[in-house]
Coordinates of C-alpha atoms in Angstrom, one line a residue:
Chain A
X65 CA 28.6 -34.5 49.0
X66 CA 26.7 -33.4 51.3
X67 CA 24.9 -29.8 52.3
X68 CA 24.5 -28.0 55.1
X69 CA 23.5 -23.9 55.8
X70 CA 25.7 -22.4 57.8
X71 CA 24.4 -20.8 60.8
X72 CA 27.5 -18.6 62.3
X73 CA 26.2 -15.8 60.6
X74 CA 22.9 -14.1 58.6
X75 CA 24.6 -14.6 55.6
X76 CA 23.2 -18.1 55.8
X77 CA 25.9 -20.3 53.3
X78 CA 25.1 -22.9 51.6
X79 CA 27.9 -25.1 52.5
X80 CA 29.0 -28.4 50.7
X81 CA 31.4 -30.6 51.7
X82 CA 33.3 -33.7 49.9
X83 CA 33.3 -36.4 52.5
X84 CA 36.0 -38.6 51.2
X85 CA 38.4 -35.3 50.9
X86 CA 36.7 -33.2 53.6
X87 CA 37.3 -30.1 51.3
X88 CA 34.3 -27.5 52.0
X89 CA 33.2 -25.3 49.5
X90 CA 30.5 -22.2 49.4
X91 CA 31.5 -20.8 52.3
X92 CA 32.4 -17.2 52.4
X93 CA 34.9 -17.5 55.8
X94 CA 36.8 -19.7 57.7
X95 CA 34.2 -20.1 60.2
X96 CA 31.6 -21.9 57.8
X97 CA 34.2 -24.8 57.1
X98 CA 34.6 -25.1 61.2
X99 CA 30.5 -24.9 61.7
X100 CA 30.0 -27.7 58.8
X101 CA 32.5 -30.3 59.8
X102 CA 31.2 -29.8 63.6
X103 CA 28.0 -30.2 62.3
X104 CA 28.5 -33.8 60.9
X105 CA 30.2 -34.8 63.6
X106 CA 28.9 -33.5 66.8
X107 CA 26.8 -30.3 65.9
X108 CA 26.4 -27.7 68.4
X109 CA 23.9 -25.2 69.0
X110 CA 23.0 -22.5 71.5
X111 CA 20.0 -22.2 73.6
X112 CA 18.2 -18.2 74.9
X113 CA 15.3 -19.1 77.2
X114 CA 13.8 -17.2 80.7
X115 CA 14.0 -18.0 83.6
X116 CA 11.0 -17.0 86.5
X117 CA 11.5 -14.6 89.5
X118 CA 10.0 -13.7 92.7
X119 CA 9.3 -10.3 91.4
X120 CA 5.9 -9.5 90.0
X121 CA 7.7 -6.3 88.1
X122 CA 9.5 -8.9 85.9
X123 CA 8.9 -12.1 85.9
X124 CA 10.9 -13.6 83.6
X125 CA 14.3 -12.5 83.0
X126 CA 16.2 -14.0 79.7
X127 CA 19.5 -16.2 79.9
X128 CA 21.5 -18.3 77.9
X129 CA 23.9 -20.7 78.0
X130 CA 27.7 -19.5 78.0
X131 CA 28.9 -21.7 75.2
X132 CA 27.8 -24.2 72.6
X133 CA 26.3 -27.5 74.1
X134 CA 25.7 -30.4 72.3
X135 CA 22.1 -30.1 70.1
X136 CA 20.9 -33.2 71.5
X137 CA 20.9 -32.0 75.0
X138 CA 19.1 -29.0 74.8
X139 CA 16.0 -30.6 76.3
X140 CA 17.7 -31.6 79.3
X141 CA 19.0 -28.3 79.3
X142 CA 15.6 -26.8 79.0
X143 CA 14.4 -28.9 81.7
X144 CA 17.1 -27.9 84.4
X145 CA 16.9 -24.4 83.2
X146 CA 13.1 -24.8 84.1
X147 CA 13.5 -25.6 87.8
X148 CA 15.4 -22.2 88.8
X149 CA 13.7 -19.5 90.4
X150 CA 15.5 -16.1 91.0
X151 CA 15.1 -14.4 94.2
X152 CA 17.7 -11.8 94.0
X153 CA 18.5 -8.7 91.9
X154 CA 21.2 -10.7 89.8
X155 CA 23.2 -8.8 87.2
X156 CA 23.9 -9.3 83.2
X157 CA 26.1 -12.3 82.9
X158 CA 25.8 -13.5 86.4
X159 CA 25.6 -17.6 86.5
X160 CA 22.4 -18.6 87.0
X161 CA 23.4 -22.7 86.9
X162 CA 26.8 -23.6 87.4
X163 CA 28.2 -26.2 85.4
X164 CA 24.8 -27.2 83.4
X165 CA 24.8 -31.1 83.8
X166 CA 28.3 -31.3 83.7
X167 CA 28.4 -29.8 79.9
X168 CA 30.9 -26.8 81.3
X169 CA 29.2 -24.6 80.2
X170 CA 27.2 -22.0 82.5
X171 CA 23.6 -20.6 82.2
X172 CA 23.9 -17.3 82.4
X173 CA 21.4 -13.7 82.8
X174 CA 21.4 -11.7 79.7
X175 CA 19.7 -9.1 81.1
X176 CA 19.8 -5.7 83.8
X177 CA 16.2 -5.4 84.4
X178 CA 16.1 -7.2 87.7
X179 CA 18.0 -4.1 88.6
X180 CA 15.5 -1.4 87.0
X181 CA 12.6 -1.4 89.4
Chain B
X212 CA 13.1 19.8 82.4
X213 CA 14.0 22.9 79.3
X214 CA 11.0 22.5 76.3
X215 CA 13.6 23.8 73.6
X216 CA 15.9 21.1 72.2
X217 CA 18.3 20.7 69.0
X218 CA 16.6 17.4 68.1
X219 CA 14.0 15.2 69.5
X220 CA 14.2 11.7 68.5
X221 CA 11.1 9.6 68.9
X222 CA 12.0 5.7 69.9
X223 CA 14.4 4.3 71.9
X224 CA 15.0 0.9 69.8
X225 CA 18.3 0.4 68.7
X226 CA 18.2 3.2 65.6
X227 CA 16.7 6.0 68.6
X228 CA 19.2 5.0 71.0
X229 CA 22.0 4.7 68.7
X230 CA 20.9 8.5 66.7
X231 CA 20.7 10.2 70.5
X232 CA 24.2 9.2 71.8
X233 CA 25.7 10.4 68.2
X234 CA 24.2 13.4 68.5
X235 CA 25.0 14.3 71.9
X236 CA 28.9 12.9 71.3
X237 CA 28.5 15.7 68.1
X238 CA 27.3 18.3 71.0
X239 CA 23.6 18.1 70.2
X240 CA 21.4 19.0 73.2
X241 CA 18.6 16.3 72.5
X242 CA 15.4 15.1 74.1
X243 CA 14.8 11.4 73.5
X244 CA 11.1 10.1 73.6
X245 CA 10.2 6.5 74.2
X246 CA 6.2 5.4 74.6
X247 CA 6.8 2.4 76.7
X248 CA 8.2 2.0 80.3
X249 CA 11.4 1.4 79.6
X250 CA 14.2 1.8 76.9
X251 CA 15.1 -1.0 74.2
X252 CA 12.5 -1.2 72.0
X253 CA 11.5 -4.4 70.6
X254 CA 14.8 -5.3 71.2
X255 CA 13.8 -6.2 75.1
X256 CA 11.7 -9.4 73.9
X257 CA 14.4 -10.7 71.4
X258 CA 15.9 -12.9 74.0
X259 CA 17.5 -15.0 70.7
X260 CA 21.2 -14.6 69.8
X261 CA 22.8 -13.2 66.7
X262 CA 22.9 -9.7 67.3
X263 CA 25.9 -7.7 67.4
X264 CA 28.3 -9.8 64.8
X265 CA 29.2 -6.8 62.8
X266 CA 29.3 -4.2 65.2
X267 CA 30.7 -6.3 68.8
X268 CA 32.2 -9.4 66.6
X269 CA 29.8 -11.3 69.3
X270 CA 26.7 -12.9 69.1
X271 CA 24.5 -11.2 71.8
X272 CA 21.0 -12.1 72.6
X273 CA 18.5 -8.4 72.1
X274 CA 18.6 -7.5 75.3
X275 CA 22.3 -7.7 75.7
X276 CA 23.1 -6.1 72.1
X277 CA 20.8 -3.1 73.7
X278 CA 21.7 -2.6 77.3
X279 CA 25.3 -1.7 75.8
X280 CA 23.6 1.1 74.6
X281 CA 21.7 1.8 77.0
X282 CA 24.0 1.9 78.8
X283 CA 26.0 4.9 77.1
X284 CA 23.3 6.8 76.6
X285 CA 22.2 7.4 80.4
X286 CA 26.2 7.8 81.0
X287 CA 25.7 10.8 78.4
X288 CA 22.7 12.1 81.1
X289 CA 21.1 12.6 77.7
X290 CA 17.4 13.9 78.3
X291 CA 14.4 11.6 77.8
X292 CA 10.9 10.6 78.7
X293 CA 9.2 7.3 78.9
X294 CA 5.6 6.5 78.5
X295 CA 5.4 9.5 76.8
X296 CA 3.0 9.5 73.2
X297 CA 3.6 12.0 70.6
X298 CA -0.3 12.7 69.3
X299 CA 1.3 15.7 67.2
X300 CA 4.0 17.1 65.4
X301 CA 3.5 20.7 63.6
X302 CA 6.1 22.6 61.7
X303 CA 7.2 26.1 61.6
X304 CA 9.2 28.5 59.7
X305 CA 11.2 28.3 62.9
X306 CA 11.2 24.8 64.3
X307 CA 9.4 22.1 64.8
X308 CA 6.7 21.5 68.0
X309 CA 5.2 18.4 69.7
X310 CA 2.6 17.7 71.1
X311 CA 3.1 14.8 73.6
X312 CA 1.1 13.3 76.5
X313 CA 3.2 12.3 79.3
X314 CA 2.5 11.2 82.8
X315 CA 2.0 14.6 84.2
X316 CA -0.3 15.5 81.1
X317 CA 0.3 16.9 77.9
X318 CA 2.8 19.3 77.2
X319 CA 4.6 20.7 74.4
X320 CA 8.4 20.5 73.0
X321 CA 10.2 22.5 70.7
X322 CA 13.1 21.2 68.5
X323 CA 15.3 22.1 65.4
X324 CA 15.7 18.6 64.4
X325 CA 13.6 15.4 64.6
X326 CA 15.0 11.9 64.5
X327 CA 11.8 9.3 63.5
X328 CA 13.2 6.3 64.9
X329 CA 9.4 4.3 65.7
X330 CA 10.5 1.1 64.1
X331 CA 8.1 -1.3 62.5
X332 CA 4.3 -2.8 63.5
X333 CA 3.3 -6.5 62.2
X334 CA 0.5 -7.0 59.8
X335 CA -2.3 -8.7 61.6
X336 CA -5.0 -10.7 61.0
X337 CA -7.2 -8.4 59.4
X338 CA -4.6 -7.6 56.9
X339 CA -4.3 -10.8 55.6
X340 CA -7.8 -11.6 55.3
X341 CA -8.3 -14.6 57.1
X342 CA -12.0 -15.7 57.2
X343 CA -14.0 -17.4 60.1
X344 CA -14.6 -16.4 63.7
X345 CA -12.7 -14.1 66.0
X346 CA -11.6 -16.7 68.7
X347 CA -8.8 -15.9 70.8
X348 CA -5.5 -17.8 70.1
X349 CA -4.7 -16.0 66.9
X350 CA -2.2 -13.4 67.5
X351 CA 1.0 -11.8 65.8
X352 CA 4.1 -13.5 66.8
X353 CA 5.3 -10.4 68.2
X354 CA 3.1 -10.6 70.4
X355 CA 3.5 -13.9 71.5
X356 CA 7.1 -13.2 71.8
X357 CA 6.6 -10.5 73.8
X358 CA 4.0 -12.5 76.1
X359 CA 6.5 -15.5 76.6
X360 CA 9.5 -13.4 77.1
X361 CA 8.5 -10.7 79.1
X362 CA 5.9 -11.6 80.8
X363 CA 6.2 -15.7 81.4
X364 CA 3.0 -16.1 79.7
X365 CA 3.2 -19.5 76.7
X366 CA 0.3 -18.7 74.5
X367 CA -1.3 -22.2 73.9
X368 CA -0.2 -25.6 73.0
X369 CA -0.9 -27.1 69.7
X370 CA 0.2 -24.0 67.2
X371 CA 0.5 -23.1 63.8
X372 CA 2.7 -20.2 62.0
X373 CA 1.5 -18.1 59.2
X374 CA 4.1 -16.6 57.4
X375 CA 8.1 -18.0 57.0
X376 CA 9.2 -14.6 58.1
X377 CA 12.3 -14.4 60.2
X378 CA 10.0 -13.8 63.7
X379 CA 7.6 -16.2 62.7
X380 CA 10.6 -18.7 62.5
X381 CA 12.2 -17.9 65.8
X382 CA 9.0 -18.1 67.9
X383 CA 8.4 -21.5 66.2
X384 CA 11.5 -22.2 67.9
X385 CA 10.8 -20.6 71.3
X386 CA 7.3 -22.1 71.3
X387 CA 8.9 -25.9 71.1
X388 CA 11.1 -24.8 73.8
X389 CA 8.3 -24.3 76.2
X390 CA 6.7 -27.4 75.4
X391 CA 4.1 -26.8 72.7
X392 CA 3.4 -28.4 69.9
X393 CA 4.4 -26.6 66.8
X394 CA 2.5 -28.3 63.9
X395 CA 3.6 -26.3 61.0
X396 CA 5.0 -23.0 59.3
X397 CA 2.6 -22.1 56.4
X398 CA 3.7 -19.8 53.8
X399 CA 2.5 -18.8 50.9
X400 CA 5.0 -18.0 48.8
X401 CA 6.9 -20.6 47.2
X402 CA 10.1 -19.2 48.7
X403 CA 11.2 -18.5 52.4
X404 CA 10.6 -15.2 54.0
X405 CA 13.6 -15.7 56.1
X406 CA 16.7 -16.1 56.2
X407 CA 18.3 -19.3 55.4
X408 CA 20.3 -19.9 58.8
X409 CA 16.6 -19.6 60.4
X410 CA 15.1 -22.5 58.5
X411 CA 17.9 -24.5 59.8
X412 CA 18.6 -23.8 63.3
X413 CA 14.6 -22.6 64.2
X414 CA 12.5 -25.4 61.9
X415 CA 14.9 -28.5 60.9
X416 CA 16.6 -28.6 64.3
X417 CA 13.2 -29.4 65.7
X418 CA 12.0 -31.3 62.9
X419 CA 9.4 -28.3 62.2
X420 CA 7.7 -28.6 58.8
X421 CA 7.2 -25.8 56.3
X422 CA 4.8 -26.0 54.1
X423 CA 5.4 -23.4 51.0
X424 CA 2.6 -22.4 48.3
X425 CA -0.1 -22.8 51.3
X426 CA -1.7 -20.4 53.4
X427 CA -4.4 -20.3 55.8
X428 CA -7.9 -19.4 54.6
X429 CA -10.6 -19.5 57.7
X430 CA -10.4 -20.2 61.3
X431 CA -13.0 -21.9 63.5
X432 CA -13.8 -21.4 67.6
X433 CA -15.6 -19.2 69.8
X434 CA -14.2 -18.7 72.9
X435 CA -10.4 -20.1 72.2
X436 CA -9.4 -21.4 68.2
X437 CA -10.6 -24.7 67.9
X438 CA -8.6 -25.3 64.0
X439 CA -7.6 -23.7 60.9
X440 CA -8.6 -24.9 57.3
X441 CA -5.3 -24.7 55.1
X442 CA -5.3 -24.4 51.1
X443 CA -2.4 -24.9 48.6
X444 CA -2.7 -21.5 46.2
X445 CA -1.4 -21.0 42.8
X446 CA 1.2 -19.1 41.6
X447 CA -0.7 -16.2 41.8
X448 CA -1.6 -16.9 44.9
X449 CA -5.0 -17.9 44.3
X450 CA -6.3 -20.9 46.2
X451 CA -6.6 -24.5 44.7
X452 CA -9.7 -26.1 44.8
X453 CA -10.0 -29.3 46.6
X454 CA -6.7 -29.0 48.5
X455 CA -8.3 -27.7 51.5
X456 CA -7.4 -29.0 54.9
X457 CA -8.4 -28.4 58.5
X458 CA -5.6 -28.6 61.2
X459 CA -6.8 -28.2 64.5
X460 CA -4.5 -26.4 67.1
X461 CA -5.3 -23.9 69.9
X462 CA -3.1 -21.3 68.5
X463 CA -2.0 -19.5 65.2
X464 CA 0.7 -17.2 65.1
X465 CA 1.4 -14.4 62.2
X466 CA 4.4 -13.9 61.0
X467 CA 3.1 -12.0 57.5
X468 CA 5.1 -9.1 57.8
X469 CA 6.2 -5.6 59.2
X470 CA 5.0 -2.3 58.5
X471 CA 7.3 0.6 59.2
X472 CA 5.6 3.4 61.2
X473 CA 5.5 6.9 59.6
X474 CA 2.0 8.4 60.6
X475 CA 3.9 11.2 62.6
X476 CA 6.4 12.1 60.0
X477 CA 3.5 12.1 57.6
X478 CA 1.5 14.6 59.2
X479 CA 4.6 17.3 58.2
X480 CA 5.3 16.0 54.6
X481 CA 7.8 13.5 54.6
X482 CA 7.5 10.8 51.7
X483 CA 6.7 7.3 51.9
X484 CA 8.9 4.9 49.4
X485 CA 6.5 2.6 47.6
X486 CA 9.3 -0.4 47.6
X487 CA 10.4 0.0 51.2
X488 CA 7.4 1.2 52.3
X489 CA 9.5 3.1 55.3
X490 CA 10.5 7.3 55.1
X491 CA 12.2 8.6 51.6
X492 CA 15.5 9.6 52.4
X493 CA 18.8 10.8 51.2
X494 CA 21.9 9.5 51.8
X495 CA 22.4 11.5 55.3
X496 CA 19.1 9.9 56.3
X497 CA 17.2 13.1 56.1
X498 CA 13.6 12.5 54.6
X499 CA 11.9 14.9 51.9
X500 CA 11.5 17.6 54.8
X501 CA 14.7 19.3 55.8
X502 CA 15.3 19.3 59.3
X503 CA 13.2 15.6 59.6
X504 CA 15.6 12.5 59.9
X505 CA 14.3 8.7 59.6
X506 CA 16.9 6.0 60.9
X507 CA 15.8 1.7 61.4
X508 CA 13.3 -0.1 60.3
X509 CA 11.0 3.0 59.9
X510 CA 13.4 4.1 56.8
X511 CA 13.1 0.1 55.4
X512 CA 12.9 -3.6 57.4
X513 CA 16.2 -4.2 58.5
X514 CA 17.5 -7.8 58.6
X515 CA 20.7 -6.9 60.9
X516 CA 20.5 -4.6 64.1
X517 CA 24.4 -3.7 63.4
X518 CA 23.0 -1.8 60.3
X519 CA 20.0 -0.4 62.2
X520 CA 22.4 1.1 64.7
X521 CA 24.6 2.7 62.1
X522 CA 21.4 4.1 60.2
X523 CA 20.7 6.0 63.5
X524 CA 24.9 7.0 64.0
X525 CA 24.7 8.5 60.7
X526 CA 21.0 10.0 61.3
X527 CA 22.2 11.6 65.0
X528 CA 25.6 13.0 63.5
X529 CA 23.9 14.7 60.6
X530 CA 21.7 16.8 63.0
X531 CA 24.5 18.2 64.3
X532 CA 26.2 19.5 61.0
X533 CA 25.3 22.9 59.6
X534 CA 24.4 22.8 56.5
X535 CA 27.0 25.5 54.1
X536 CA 24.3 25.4 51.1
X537 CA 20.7 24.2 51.1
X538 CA 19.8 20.6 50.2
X539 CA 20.1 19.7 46.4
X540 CA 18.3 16.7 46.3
X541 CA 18.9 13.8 43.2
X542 CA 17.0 11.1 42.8
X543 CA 18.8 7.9 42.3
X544 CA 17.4 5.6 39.1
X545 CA 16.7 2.4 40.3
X546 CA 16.8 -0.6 37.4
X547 CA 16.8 -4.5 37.0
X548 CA 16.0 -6.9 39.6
X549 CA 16.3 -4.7 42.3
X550 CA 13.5 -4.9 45.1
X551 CA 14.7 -1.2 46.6
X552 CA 17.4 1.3 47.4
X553 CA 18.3 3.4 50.0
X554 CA 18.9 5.8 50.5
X555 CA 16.5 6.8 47.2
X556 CA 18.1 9.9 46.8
X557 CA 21.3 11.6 47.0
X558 CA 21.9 15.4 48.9
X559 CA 24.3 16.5 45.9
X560 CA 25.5 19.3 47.9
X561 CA 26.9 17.1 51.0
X562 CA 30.1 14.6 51.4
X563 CA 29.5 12.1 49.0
X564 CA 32.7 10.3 49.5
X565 CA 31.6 7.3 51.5
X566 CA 28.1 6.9 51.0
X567 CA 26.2 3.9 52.7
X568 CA 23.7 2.0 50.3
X569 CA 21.5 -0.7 51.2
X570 CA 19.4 -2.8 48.7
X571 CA 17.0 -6.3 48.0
X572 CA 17.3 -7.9 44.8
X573 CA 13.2 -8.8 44.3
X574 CA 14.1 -12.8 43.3
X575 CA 16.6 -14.8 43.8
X576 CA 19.6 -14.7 41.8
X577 CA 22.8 -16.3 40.7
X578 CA 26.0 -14.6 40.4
X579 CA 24.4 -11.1 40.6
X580 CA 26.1 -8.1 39.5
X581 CA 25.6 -5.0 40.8
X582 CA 26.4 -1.7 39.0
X583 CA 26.2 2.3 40.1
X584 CA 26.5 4.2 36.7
X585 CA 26.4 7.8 36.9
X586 CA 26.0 9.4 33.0
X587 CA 26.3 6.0 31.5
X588 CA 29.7 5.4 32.9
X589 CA 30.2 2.4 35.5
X590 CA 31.9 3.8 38.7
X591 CA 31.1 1.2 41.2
X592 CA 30.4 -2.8 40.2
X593 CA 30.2 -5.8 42.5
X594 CA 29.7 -9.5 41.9
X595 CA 27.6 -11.9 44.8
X596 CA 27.4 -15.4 44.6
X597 CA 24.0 -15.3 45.3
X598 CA 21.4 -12.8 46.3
X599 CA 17.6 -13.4 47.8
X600 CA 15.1 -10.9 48.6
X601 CA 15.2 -11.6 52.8
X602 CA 18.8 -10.5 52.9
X603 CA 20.1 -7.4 52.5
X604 CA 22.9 -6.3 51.9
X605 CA 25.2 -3.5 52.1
X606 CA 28.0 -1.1 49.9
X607 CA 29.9 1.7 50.6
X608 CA 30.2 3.9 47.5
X609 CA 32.4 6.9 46.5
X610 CA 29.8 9.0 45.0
X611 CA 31.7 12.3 45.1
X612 CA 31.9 12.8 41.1
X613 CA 28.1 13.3 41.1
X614 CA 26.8 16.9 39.6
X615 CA 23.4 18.5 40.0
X616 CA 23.0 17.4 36.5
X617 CA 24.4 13.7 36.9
X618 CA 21.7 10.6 35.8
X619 CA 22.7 7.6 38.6
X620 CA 21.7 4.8 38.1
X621 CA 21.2 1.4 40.6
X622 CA 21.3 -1.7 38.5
X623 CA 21.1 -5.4 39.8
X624 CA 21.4 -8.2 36.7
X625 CA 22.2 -12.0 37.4
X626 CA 20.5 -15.5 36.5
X627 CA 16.9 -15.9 38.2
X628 CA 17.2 -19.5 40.3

C-alpha cells in the first residue's frame, strides 16, 4: 500500500493504492485515481511564478506554465523562466516562452495589468 | 458622478466584485468602493493556481480567477472609485451616508443598501507575542507575497514560517522558487492549519520540514533578523523547558492567521460572531442591521474563492429584493463538534427553500454525521468520510417548514482522530 494526498482539488484525499492490484481507494472522484497513479510513476506538477518588465508601473507580471510538466524539471523551468524580460504590453494568456525546453508546454501571462496603465 | 445610490459595496475582492455585478444584473444602481489602485483585491498577489474549480471547472491562478470578473463588472459601466477610504458610515431613518476620502477630497455618499465586502487582515507579530528585538525581516506572509509578486521584491534568503496556515504554506513554496532557503514551517498546534493538498504540493515537494507542537518564542537583530529561538510547547500550548533552539535565518514569515474586517459595519450595529469572528448574518447575508449586507471572508475565512464569490451573488441579489414583511430573525442552535455556522441565523420570513450553509467541525473527525433538526425532528442528515477544522464545507438545505416558533438545531457527531 502505499499513500498519497491528492492535490487536484482542496478536498485534499487521502488516497491509497494496492500496488500489486493498482486498485485506489479514498478517493472521492475519478480524477484522484488518475493524479495517484501519475504520481508513482511520473508525477506532475504546475508551476505560477513572475516574470520582470521594462515598466516601472508593474514590474512583475505573473505566468504559468500551460500544462503539467514533469516535477523534476521545475528548476530548469524556473531558471529559463528567469531570463525573460517583457517589453511589450502583452495580454492574459499570451506565450511568454514557446515550447519551454522542449516540454510542450508554453509559459504563459496570467495577467491584464500590463494593459492597465 | 450622482451621491445617491441603491447600494454601496465597500471592496472589490472577489465577494465586492462578485455582490456589484449581481446587483446591477438585478437592476440595482450601485456605487462600488475599492481603497487601493486597482480592482481584485488580495486576489492580484495570489499568482498560485486552484482557483475557480467549482465555479469555471478550471484551475486559474488569482489573478486570472478575478480579471473574469473584472472584467464583467466594467462591461456593466457599474460606478466605482479606487483609492478611495471610507473613514465613516452613519445611519438614518432614511438611508445610510459615508463618509469617504477620495482623490479630490472628502465627500459624502448616500445609499439604501450596503454590501461589507473588506475581506480579512493577517495577525501580526504583535499578536502573537513574539519576544526580542524589532529587526526588520519579520513580516506577514501576505506581505511578502505581495512584495515578491507585485512588486519583484524577494524578502531575504534564509527563512522561517510561523504558522502552517494555507498562505504560510504557499509562500514557503514561492520563497524556494526564488532561490531562498526555506528552513522550516513552525506550528504550534499539533495539527495543520492548512489544507492537506498544501502540505503536499507547497512543503513535501520541496522537501520543506514542518515542525508541529513548536513555535517561535523571541527574535534576535538590530538592523535585519539575525535568528529566532524555537521551543516545543505542551498541549496547552505552554512552552517546554529545555527544548529551546536558535535557528538563524534573515527572515521569518507569519502565517498565524486572518482576521476579518468589521470596524465599519461596527460603527452602525452590526454583530460580530464569536466562532467566525466575521459579521452575524442570516441566511440572505444580511447582518443584524437591516439594510447592511456582509459577503467573503469578512462574514467567516473562506477556504475556496468559488464560495466567496457566491456569498457576494447572493449578498448583491438580496439588495435588490423588496422585502413583503419585515425581517423575522431565528437564531439557528448550534451543537456537537461543530467549530461554526453560517449563516447563524435564519430570516423566517424569506425563501427558505434552498438555503446555503457553511460550517468547520472544531477537530478532526471520522465518519461525521451532520444533522439539521428543527423541533426535534431530523429534516436534513449527511455523512463525510472525514472532516478537519481547515476545510469547509458546504450544504444546501430546504429549510422552508421552519415557523417563527421552530427550535433548529446544527449538530456535527463523529469519532475524534
Amino acid at each position: 500500500m502505499k499513500r498519497v494526498i491528492c492535490i487536484e482539488c482542496p478536498n485534499g484525499c487521502a488516497l491509497e493504492i494496492n500496488e500489486e492490484t493498482l486498485e485506489v481507494t479514498g478517493n472521492r472522484c475519478k480524477r484522484g485515481e488518475i493524479f495517484i497513479k501519475s504520481e508513482l510513476t511520473n508525477p506532475k506538477r504546475t508551476i505560477q511564478t513572475t516574470v520582470k518588465t521594462i515598466f516601472k508601473e508593474v514590474p512583475v507580471v505573473p505566468v504559468r506554465v500551460s500544462s503539467l510538466i514533469p516535477k523534476d524539471k521545475i528548476f530548469d523551468v524556473m531558471k529559463e523562466i528567469k531570463k525573460v524580460v517583457i517589453d511589450k504590453k502583452l495580454k492574459i494568456g499570451d506565450v511568454v516562452i514557446k515550447d519551454v525546453l522542449d516540454l510542450g508546454v508554453d509559459v504563459i501571462i496570467t495577467s491584464n495589468k500590463l494593459n492597465e496603465f | 458622478m450622482n451621491n445617491h445610490y441603491d447600494l454601496i459595496v465597500i471592496g472589490s475582492g472577489p465577494a465586492g466584485i462578485s455582490s456589484a455585478i449581481s446587483a446591477k444584473e438585478n437592476g440595482s444602481n450601485c456605487l462600488l468602493i475599492e481603497r487601493e489602485a486597482s480592482l481584485g483585491g488580495i486576489l492580484k498577489q495570489c499568482i498560485h493556481d486552484g482557483f475557480g474549480l467549482i465555479t469555471f471547472n478550471e484551475k486559474l491562478s488569482g489573478p486570472e480567477y478575478i480579471e473574469r470578473y473584472i472584467e464583467k463588472f466594467k462591461k456593466l459601466n457599474i460606478d466605482y472609485l479606487t483609492l478611495a477610504f471610507v473613514i465613516d458610515i452613519k445611519k438614518t431613518p432614511e438611508n445610510f451616508i459615508l463618509e469617504v476620502v477620495t482623490r479630490d477630497g472628502i465627500k459624502e455618499f448616500y445609499s439604501d443598501s450596503l454590501i461589507l465586502a473588506c475581506g480579512c487582515r493577517e495577525r501580526t507579530a504583535k499578536g502573537v507575542f513574539i519576544h526580542g528585538t524589532r529587526p526588520y525581516g519579520v513580516l506577514t506572509a501576505g506581505s511578502a507575497q505581495a512584495l515578491v509578486n507585485l512588486n519583484g521584491v524577494v524578502v531575504g534568503k534564509n527563512v522561517c514560517i510561523l504558522g502552517s496556515g494555507d498562505i504560510g504554506l504557499i509562500m514557503a513554496r514561492r520563497m524556494v522558487l526564488e532561490g531562498a532557503n526555506v528552513i522550516g514551517v513552525y506550528e504550534i498546534k499539533d495539527t495543520p492549519s492548512g489544507l492537506s493538498r498544501n502540505i503536499h504540493q507547497c512543503l513535501n515537494d520541496y522537501n520543506i520540514p514542518l515542525h508541529l507542537s513548536t513555535t517561535v518564542k523571541r527574535v534576535f537583530g538590530y538592523e535585519r533578523l539575525e535568528a529566532i529561538e524555537i521551543v516545543k510547547v505542551d498541549k496547552n500550548f505552554k512552552p517546554i523547558d529545555g527544548t529551546e533552539e536558535i535557528i538563524e535565518c534573515d527572515t521569518l514569515l507569519l502565517s498565524v492567521g486572518l482576521i476579518p474586517e468589521n470596524e465599519l459595519g461596527e460603527k452602525i450595529g452590526i454583530e460580530i460572531d464569536s466562532r467566525t469572528k466575521g459579521a452575524k448574518c442570516d441566511n440572505n447575508f444580511e447582518t443584524v442591521i437591516d439594510n447592511v449586507y456582509t459577503c467573503g471572508n469578512s462574514t467567516h475565512v473562506n477556504d475556496l474563492v468559488d464560495y466567496v464569490s457566491l456569498s457576494g451573488k447572493i449578498a448583491g441579489k438580496m439588495t435588490t429584493i423588496k422585502k413583503d414583511s419585515p425581517r423575522l430573525l431565528k437564531d439557528i442552535i448550534i451543537k456537537g463538534n461543530t467549530m461554526y455556522l453560517v449563516p447563524q441565523m435564519l430570516n423566517i420570513n424569506s425563501d427558505l427553500s434552498n438555503v446555503e450553509m457553511f460550517f468547520r467541525s472544531n477537530c478532526d473527525l471520522k465518519e461525521p454525521i451532520i444533522t439539521i433538526s428543527v423541533d426535534g425532528n431530523i429534516i436534513f442528515k449527511k455523512k463525510y468520510m472525514v472532516l478537519r477544522p481547515p476545510e469547509m464545507e458546504k450544504i444546501s438545505v430546504n429549510l422552508s417548514q421552519v415557523n417563527k416558533d421552530s427550535t433548529i438545531e446544527f449538530n456535527i457527531e463523529g469519532i475524534k482522530l
